[in-house]
Coordinates of C-alpha atoms in Angstrom, one line a residue:
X1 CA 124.9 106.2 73.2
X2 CA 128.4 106.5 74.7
X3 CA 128.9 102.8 74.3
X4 CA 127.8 102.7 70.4
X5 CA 129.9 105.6 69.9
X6 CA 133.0 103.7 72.1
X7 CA 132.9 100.5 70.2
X8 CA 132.6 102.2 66.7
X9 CA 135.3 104.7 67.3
X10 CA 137.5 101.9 68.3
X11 CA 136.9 99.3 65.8
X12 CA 137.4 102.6 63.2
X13 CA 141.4 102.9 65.3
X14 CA 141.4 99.3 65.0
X15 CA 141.0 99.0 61.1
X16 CA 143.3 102.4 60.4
X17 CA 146.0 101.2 62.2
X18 CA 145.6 98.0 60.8
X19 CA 146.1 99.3 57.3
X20 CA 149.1 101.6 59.0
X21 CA 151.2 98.7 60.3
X22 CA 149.9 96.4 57.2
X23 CA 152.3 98.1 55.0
X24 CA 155.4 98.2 56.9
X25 CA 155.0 94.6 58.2
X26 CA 154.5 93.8 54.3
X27 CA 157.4 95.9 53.8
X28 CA 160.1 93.5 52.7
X29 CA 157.8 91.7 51.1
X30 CA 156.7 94.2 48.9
X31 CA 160.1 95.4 48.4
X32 CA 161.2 91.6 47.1
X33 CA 157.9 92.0 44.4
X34 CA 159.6 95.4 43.1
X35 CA 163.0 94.3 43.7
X36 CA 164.4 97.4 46.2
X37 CA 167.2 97.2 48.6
X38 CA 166.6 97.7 52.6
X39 CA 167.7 100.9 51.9
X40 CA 165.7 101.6 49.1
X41 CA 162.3 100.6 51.0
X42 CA 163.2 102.6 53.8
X43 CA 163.9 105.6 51.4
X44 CA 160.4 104.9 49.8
X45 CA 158.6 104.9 53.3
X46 CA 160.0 107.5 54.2
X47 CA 158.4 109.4 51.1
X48 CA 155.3 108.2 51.9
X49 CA 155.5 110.3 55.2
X50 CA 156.0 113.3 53.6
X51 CA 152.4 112.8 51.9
X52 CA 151.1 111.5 54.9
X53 CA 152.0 114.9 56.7
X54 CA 150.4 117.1 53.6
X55 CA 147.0 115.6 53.8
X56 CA 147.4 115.7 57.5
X57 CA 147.3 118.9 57.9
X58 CA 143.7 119.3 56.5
X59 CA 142.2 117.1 59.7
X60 CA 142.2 120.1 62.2
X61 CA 139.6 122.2 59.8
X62 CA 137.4 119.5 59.3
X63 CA 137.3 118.5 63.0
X64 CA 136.3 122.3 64.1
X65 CA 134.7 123.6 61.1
X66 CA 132.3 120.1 60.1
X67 CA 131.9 118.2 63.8
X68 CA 133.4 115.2 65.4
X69 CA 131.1 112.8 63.7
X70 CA 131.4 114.1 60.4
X71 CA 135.0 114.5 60.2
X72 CA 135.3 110.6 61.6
X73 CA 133.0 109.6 57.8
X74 CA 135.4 111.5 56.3
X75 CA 138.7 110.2 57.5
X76 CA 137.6 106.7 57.2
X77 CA 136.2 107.0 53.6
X78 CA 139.2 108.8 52.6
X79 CA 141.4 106.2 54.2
X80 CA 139.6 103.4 52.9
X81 CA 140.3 104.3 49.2
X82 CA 143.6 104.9 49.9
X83 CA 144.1 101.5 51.5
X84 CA 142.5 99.3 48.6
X85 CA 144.3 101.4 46.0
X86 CA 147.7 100.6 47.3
X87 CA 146.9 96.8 46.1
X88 CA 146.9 98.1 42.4
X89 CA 150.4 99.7 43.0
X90 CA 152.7 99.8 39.9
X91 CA 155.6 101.0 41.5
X92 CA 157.7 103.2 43.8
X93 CA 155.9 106.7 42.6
X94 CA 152.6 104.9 43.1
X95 CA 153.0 103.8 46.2
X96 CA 154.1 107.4 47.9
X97 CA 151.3 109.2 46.0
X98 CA 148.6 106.5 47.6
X99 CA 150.2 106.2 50.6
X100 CA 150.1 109.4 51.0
X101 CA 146.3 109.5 51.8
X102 CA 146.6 107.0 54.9
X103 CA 147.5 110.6 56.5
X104 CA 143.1 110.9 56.9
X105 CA 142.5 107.6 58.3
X106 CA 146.2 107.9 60.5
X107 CA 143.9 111.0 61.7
X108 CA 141.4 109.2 63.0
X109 CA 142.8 109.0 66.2
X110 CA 142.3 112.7 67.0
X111 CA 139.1 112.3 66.0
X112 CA 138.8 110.1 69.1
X113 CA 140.6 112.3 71.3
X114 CA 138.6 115.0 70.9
X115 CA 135.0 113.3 70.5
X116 CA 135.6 110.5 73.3
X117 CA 136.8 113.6 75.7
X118 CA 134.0 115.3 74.7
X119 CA 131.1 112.1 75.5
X120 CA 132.9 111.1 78.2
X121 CA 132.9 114.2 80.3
X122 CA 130.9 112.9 83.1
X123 CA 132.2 109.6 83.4
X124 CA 134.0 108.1 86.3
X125 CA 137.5 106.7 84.9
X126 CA 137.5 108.0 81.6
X127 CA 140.8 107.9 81.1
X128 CA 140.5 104.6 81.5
X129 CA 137.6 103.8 79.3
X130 CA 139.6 105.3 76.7
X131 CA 142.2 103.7 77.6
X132 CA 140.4 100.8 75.7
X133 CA 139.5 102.6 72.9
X134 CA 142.9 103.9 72.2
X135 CA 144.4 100.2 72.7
X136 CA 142.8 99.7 68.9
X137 CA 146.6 100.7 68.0
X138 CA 148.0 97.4 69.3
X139 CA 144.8 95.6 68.3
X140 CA 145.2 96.9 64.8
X141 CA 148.6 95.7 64.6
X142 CA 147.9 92.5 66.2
X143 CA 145.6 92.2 63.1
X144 CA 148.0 93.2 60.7
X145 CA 150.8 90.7 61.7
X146 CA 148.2 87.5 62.0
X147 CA 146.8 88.2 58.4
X148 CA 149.7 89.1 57.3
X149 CA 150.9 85.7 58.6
X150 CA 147.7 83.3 57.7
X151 CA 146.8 85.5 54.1
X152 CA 149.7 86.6 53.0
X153 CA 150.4 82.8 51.5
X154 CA 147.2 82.9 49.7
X155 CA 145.7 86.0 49.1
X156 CA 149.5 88.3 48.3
X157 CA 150.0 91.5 50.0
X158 CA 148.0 92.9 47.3
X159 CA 144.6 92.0 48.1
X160 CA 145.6 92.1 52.1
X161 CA 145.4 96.2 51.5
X162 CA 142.1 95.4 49.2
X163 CA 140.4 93.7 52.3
X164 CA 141.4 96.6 54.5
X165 CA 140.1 99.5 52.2
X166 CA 136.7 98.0 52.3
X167 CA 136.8 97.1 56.3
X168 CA 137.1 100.9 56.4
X169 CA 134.3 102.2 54.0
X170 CA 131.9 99.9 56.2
X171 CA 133.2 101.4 59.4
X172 CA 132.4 105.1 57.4
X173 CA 129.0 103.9 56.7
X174 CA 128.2 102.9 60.5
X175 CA 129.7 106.3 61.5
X176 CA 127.4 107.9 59.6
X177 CA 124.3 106.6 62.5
X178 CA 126.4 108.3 65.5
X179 CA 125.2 111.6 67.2
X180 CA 127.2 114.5 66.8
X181 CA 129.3 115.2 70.4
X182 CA 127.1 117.8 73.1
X183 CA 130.4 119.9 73.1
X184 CA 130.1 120.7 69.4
X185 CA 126.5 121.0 68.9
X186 CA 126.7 123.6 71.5
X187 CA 129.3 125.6 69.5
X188 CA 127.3 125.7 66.8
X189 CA 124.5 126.8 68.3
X190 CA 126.9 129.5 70.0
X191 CA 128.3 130.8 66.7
X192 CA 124.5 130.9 65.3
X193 CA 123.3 133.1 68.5
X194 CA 126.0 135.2 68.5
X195 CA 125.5 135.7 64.2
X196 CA 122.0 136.8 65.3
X197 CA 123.1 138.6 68.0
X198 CA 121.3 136.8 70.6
X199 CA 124.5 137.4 72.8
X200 CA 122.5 136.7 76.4
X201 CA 121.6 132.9 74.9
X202 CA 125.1 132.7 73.7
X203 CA 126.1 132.9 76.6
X204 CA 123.9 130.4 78.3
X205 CA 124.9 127.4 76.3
X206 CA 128.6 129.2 77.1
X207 CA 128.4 129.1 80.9
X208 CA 126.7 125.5 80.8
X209 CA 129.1 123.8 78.8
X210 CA 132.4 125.6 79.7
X211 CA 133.4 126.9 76.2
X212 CA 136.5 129.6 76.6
X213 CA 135.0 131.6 73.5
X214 CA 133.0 134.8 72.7
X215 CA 131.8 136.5 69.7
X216 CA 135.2 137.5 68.8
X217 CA 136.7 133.8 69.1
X218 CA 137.5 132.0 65.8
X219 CA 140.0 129.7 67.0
X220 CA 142.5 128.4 64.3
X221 CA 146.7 128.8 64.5
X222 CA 146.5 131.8 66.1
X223 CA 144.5 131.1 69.1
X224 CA 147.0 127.6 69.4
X225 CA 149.8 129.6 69.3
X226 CA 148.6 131.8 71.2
X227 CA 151.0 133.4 74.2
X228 CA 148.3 131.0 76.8
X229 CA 149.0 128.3 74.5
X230 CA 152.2 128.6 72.4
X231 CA 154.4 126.4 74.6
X232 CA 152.1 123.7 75.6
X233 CA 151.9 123.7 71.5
X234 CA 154.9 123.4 70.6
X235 CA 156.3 121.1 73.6
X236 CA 153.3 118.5 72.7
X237 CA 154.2 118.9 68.9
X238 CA 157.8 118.0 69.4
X239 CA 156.6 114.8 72.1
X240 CA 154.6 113.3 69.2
X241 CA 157.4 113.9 66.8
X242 CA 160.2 112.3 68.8
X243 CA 157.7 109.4 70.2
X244 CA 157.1 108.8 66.4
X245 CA 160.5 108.6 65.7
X246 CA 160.4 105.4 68.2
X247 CA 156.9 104.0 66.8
X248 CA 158.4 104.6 63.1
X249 CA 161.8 102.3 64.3
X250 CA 160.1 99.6 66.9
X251 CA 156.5 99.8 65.6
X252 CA 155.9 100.4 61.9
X253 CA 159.1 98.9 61.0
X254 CA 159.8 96.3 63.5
X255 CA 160.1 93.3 61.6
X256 CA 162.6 95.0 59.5
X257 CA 165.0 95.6 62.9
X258 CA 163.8 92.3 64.3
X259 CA 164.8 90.8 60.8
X260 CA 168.5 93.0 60.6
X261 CA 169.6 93.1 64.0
X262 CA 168.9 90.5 65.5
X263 CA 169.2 88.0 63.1
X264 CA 165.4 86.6 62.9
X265 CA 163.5 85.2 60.2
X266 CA 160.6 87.3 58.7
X267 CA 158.6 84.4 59.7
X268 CA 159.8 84.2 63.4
X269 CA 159.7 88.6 63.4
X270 CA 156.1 88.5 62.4
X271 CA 155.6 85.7 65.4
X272 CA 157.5 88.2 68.0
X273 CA 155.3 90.8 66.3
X274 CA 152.1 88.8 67.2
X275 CA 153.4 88.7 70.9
X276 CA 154.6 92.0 71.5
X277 CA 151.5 93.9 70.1
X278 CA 149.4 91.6 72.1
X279 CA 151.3 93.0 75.2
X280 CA 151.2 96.3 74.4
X281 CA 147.5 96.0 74.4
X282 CA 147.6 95.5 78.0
X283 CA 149.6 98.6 78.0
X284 CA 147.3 100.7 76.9
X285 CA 144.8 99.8 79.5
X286 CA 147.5 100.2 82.4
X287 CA 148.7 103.3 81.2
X288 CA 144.9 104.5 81.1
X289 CA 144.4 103.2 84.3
X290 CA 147.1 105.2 86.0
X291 CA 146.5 108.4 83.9
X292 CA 143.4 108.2 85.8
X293 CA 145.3 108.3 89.4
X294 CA 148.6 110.0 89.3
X295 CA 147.7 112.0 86.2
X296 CA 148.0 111.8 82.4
X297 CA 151.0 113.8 81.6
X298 CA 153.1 111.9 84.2
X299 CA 152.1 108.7 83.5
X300 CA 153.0 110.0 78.9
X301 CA 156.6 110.7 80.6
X302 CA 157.6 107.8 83.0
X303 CA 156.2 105.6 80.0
X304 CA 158.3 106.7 77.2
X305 CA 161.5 106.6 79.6
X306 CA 161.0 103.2 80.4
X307 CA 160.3 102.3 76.8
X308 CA 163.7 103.9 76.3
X309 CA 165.8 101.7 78.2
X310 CA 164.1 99.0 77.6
X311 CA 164.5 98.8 73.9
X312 CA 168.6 99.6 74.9
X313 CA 168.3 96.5 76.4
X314 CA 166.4 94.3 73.6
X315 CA 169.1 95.9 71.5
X316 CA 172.4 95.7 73.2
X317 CA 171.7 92.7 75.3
X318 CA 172.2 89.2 73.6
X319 CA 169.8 86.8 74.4
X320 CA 167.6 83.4 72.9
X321 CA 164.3 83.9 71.1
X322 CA 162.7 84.2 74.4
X323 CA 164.5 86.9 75.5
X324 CA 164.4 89.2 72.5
X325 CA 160.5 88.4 72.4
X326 CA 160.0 89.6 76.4
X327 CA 162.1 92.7 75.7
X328 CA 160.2 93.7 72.8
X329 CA 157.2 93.0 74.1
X330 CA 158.1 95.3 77.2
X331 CA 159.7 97.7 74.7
X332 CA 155.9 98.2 72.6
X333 CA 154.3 98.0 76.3
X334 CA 156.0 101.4 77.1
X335 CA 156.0 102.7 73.8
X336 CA 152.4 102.6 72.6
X337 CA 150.6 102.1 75.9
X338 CA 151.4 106.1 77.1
X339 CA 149.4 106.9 74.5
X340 CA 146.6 105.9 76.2
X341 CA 146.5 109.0 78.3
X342 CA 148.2 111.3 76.1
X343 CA 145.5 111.1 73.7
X344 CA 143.0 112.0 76.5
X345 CA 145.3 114.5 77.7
X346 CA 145.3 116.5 74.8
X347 CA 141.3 116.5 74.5
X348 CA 141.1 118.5 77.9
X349 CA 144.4 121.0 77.4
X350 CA 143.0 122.7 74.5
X351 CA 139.6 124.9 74.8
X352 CA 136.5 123.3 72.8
X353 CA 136.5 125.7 70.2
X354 CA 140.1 124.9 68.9
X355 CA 140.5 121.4 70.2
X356 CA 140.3 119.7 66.9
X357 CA 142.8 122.3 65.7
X358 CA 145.4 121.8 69.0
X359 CA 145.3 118.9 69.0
X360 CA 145.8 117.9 65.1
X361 CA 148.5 120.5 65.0
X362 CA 150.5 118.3 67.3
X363 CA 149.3 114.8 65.8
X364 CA 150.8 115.8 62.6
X365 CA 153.7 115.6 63.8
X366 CA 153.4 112.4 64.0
X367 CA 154.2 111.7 60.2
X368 CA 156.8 113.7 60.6
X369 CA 157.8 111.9 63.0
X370 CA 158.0 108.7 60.8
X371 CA 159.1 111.0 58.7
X372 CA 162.7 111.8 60.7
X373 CA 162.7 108.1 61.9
X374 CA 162.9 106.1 58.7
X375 CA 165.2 108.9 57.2
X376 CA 167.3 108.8 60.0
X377 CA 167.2 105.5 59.9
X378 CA 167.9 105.0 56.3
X379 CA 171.1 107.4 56.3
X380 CA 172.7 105.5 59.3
X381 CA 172.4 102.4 57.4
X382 CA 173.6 104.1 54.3
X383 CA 176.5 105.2 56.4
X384 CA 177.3 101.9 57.1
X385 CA 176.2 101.5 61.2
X386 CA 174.9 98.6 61.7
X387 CA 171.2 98.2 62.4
X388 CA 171.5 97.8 66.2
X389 CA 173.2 101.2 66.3
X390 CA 171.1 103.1 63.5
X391 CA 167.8 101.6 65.8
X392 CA 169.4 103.4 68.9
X393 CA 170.5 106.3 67.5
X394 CA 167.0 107.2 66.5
X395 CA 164.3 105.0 67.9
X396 CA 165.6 104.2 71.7
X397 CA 167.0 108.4 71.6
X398 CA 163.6 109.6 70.2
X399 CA 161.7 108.1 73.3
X400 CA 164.0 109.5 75.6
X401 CA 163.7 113.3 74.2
X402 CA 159.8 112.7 74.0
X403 CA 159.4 111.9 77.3
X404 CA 161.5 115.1 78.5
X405 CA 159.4 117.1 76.5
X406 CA 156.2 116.0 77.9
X407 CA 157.6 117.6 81.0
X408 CA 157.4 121.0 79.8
X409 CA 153.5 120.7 78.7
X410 CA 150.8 121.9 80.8
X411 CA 149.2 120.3 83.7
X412 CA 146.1 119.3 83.9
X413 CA 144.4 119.4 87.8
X414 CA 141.5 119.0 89.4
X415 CA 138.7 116.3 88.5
X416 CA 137.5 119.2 85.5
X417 CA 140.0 118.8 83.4
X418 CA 138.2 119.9 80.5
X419 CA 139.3 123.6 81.7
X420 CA 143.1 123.7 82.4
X421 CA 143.7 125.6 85.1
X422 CA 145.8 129.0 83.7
X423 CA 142.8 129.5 81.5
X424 CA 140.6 130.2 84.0
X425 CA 139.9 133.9 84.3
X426 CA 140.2 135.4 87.8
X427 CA 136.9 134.3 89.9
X428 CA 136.8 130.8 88.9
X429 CA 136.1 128.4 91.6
X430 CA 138.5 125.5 92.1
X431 CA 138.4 122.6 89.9
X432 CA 138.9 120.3 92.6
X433 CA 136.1 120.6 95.4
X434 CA 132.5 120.3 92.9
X435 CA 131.4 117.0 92.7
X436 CA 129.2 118.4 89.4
X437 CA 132.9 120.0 88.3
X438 CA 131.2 123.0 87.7
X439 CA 133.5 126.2 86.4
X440 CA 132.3 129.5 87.2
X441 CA 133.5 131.7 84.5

């Protein structure tokens, strides 16, 4: 079961970021068909953000309110159609209003955070396990840049979004065959006792699975923002935003720097592209690996502050192709990789109950994010920097700024992490010394 439910969720990341990174790689292509500036595309993508974040928002309710499994049909289905209508695009309003939907299938990543932290509870090195899961994002790209490169000549951008809308619907439809998550199943069965007020079997399934929640307990925006929660919230919110700000510049848009500052040819940028995603697959898994040892939300910040200076240096530096392909490599390597454990680290800080909720309310910041970055971008350029300085001024500075943020967030100890420590209520035993990492509360 946990394996089926591994290799769909990450062939579902896989295909979603695919689409994702499929449009801004095809970026300046599709801007040549409509005939808009740099500027203009930018200005357009950044539109698109905006949507994304709208429909965004909606992920947290379906993920709490429908189940893990159900809300990963959803998202794909939803992402699908958007993906194979952006191939019958008739222009620039078109394109934001489609676009817009990618926000479900973007989503689908915090349907993995909280339904892989969920079935992998009791397994050894599960931050690294999803460390493999969660490496989908370079994969996807990976995939993007080589079709992109081999189909692009035969098939036109359109039908490249056409084959990705209906790679998603079958993901949906293989979804549908997956067992809803333990950890939900018993929260619905907790609501349902306590509705008949069977509050002694309530609490049975409440003591075995570690759920922080009574009759009384709704979760929601309130209980996130709660005074136990509020600045973990808001400090994890503002890390995804600033870290998208860096994804949005070096990631989404990279071929588009690659192309400007550096003076490559789309062909060559979609070659580095190729390189450097394949890389920062192996940053996933090493940043997974060592969330599993010195802990997730150190290994989230000394990740995003190397990715920092390293894209200074693939910037400012001058160098052959060699060069500017090893530093961007090392630049996606610390820039996607961290969010290996991050992910993972947001399923255990939130309580069951309101994990979907926590942990969307920070991930949609992650359009926002893009949001900032290609706006920030496009009114440098606009202002007449030149790309290698607009790229700093808001890619290489958003890493640095997410990475100090992570500092503030809460810490995770013990081998339980599913219970953060300053929720435990006075009594608890220590998270560290059960081998069963059982919470008495």
């Amino acid at each position: 079961m946990i394996r089926k439910v591994s290799i769909v969720c990450f062939v579902a990341w896989v295909i979603s970021v695919y689409d994702f990174t499929l449009f801004g790689t095809l970026l300046p292509v599709i801007a040549e068909d409509f005939g808009w500036s740099t500027a203009q595309s930018t200005l357009i993508n950044t539109l698109a953000h905006v949507g994304v974040f709208i429909v965004s928002l909606i992920v947290g309710p379906i993920i709490d309110r429908l189940g893990r499994r159900n809300a990963l049909v959803i998202l794909m289905i939803g992402g699908g159609l958007a993906a194979g209508f952006t191939g019958m695009a008739i222009g620039a309003v078109s394109i934001i209003l489609v676009r817009s939907f990618t926000g479900l299938s973007l989503s689908e990543e915090v349907v993995n955070a909280v339904y892989l932290s969920e079935i992998y509870k009791d397994v050894k090195n599960k931050g690294f396990f999803y460390s493999v899961v969660q490496a989908g994002y370079p994969i996807g790209a990976l995939v993007a840049a080589g079709m992109s490169a081999l189909l692009l000549p035969v098939i036109g951008w359109r039908w490249s979004f056409v084959i990705a809308g209906v790679l998603a619907i079958t993901v949906a439809l293989v979804a549908t065959r997956l067992p809803e998550s333990p950890t939900f199943a018993a929260i619905r069965e907790t609501r349902r006792r306590q509705a008949e007020g069977d509050d002694a079997g309530a609490q049975v399934l409440i003591d075995q699975h570690h759920l922080e929640m009574d009759s009384e307990t709704q979760g929601g925006l309130k209980e996130v923002f709660s005074p136990a929660l509020r600045r973990h919230t808001i400090l994890l919110s503002l890390a995804w935003l600033f870290s998208w700000i860096g994804i949005q510049v070096f990631s989404v848009l990279g071929t588009t720097v690659l192309v400007e500052a550096k003076g490559v040819s789309f062909e060559n940028a979609l070659v580095i592209l190729v390189g450097a995603n394949a890389v920062g697959f192996i940053g996933y898994l090493f940043h997974g690996w060592l969330g599993d040892r010195i802990g997730r939300q150190r290994t989230v910040i000394l990740g995003w502050l190397a990715g920092a200076a390293s894209s200074l240096g693939m910037l400012l530096i001058p160098g052959a192709t060699w060069f500017i392909i090893a530093m961007y490599g090392l630049t996606l390597f610390f820039l996607t990789g961290p969010f290996a454990a991050l992910l993972y680290y947001m399923g255990e800080s939130f309580p069951a109950h309101a994990r979907g909720m926590g942990t969307n309310v920070a991930h949609v910041m992650a359009p926002v994010g893009g949001i900032v970055g290609s706006g920030l971008l496009s009114a440098l350029l606009f202002a007449g920097l030149s790309m290698t300085a607009a790229a700093i001024l808001s890619g290489t500075l958003g890493l640095l700024l997410a990475g100090l943020c992570m500092m503030g967030t809460r810490k995770i100890e013990g081998k339980n992490a599913d219970v953060p420590a300053d929720l435990l209520v006075p009594g608890s035993t220590d998270v560290n010394n059960d081998e069963k990492d059982e919470v008495s509360l």
